[in-house]
CSV table of C-alpha atoms (C1' of nucleotides) in Angstrom, one decimal:
chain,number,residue,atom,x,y,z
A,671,UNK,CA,156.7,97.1,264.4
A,672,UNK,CA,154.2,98.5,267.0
A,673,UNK,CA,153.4,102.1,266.5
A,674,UNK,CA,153.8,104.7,268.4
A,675,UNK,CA,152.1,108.1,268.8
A,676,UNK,CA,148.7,108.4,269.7
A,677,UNK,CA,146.8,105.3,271.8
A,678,UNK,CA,147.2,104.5,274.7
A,679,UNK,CA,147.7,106.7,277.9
A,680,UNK,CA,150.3,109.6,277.7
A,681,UNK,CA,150.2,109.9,281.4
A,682,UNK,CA,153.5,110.8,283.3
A,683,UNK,CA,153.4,113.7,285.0
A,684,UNK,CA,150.1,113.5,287.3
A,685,UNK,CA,148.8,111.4,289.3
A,686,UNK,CA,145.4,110.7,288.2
A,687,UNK,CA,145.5,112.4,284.8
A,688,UNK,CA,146.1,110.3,281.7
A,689,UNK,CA,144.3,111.9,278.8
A,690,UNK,CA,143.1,108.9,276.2
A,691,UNK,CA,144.0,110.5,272.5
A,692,UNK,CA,140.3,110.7,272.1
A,693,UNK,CA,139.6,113.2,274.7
A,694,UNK,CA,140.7,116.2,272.7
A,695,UNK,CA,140.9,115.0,269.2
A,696,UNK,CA,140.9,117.3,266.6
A,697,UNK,CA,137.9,116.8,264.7
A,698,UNK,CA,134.9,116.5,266.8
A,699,UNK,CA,132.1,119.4,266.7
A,700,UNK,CA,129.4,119.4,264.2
A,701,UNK,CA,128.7,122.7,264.2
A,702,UNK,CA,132.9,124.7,264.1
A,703,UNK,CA,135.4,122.0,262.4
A,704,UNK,CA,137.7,124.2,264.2
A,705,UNK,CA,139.8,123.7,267.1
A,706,UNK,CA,137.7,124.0,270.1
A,707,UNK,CA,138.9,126.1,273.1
A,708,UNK,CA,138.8,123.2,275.4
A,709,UNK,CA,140.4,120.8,273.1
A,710,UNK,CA,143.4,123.1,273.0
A,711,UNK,CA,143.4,123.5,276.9
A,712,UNK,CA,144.0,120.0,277.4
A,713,UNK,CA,146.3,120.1,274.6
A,714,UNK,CA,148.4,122.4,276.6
A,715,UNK,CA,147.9,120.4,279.8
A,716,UNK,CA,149.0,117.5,278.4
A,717,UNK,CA,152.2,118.7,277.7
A,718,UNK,CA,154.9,119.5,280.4
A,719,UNK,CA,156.6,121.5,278.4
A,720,UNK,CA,153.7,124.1,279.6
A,721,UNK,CA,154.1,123.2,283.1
A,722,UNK,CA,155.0,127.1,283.8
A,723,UNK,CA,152.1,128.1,281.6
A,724,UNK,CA,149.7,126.1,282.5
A,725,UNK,CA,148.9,123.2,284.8
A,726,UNK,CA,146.6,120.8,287.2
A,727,UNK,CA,146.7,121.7,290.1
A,728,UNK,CA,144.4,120.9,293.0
A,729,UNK,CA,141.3,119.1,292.9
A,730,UNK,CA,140.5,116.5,289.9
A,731,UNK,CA,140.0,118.4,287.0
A,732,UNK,CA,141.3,121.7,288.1
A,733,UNK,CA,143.9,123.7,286.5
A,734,UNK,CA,145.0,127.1,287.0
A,735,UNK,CA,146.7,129.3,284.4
A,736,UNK,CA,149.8,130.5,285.6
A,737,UNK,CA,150.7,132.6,282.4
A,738,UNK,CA,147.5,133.9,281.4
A,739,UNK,CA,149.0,136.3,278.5
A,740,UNK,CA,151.0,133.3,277.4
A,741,UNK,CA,147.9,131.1,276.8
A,742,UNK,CA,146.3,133.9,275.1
A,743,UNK,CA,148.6,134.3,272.7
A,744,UNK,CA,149.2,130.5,271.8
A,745,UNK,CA,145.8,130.5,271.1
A,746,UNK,CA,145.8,133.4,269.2
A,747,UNK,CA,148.4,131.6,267.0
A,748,UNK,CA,146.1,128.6,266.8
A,749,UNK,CA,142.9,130.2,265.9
A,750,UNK,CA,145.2,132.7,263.8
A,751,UNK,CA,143.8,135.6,265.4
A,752,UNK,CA,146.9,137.9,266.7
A,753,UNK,CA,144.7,140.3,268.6
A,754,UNK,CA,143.3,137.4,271.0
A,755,UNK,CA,144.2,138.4,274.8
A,756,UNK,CA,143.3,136.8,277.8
A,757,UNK,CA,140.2,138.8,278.4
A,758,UNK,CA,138.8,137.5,275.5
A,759,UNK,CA,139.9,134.0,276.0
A,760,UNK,CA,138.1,134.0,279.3
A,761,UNK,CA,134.9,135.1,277.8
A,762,UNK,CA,135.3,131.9,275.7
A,763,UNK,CA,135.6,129.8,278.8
A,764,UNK,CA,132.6,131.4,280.6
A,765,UNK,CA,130.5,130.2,277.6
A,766,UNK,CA,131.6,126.7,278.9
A,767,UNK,CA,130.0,126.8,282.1
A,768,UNK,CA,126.4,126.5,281.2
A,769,UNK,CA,127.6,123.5,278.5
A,770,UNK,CA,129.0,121.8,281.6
A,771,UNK,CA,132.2,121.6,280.2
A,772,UNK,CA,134.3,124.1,282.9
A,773,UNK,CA,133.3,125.9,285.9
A,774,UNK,CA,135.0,128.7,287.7
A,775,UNK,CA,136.9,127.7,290.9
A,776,UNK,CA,135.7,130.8,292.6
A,777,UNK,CA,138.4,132.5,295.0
A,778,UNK,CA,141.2,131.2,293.3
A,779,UNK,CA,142.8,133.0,290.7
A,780,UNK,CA,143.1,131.9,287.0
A,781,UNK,CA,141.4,128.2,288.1
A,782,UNK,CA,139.4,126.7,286.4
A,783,UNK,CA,137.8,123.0,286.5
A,784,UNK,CA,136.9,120.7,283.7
A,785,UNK,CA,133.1,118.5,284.1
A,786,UNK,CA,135.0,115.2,283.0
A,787,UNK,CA,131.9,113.6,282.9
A,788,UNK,CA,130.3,115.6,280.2
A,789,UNK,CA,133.4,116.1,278.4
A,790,UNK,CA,134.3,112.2,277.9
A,791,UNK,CA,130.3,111.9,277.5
A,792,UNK,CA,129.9,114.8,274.6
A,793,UNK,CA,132.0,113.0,272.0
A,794,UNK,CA,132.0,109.5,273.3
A,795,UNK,CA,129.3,106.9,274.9
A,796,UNK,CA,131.6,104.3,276.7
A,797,UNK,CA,134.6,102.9,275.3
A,798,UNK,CA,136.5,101.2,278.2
A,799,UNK,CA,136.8,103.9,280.2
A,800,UNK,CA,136.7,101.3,282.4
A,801,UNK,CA,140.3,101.1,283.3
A,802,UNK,CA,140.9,104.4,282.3
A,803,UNK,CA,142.4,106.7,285.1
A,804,UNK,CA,140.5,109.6,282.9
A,805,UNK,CA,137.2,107.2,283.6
A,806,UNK,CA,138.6,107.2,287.7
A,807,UNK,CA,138.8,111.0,287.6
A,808,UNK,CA,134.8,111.5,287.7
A,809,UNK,CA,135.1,111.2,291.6
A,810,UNK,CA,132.1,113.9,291.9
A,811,UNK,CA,130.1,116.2,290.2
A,812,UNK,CA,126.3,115.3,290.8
A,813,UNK,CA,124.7,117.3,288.2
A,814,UNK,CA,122.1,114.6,287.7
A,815,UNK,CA,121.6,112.7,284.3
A,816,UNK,CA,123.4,114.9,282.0
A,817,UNK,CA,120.2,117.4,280.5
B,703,DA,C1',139.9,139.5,288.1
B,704,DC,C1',135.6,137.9,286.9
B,705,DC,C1',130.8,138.1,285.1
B,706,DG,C1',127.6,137.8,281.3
B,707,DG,C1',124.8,140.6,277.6
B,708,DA,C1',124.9,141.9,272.9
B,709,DA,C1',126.4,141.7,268.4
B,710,DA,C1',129.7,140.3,264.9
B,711,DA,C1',132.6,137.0,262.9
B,712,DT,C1',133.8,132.3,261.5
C,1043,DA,C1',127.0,126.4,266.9
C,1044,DT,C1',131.4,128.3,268.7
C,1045,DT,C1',134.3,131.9,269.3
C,1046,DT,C1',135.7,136.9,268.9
C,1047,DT,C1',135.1,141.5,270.0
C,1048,DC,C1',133.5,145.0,273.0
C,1049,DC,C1',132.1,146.6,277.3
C,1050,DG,C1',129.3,148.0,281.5
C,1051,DG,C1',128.9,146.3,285.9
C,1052,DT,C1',130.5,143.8,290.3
DNA sequence: ACCGGAAAAT
DNA sequence: ATTTTCCGGT
């Protein structure tokens, strides 16, 4: 019988955002075998179930955290550190924005915006991102050839 | 709210 | 190397 869970796209709710498995898998920094941040932010966005927590919205990429408190302390549970809040959550994600992973939507509260191409490029070269709508979702960012 | 330095923790 | 903690400054 086919399987079923990960592979393919587990699209659904937006259009223009299917996350392949592969995009936040679990296991994929040298340096933390931990969770990463942004590995548990598209965790969360994957999931409708966080739709009132926290969601795309606007531009490709972009997401805004509607429940900041409630992120924070999903983390917290994560990382198994009770005393996380969002302030220091936030500090975690402006570490992000010299690795090219997020930027700061500036004037729009609790937005963010992911740099798809150097997050699909970080942990993979080119699988067949071809038809992928994650591969579509680069429309822009012209940051030049990737340091 | 958001920023980013500094130091500590993992 | 990434994140947590703390915090002065905008």
């Amino acid at each position: 019988m086919p399987r079923s869970s990960s592979s393919s796209l587990c699209c659904s709710l937006h259009p223009g955002f299917a996350f392949p498995d592969w995009a936040y898998k679990p296991e994929s920094s040298p340096g933390s075998r931990q969770i990463q941040l942004w590995h548990f932010i598209l965790e969360l966005l994957q999931k409708e179930e966080y739709q009132g927590v926290i969601a795309w919205q606007g531009d490709y990429g972009e997401f805004v955290i509607k429940d900041p408190d409630e992120v924070a302390r999903l983390w917290g549970i994560r990382k198994c550190k009770p005393h996380m809040n969002y302030d220091k959550l936030s500090r975690a994600l402006r570490y992000y924005y010299n690795k090219r992973i997020l930027h700061k939507t500036k004037g729009k509260r609790f937005t963010y915006k992911f740099n798809f191409s150097k997050v699909v490029l970080v942990n993979y070269p080119i699988l067949d991102m071809a038809n992928s709508p994650f591969f579509l979702a680069q429309n822009h960012f012209n940051g030049g050839p990737l340091k």
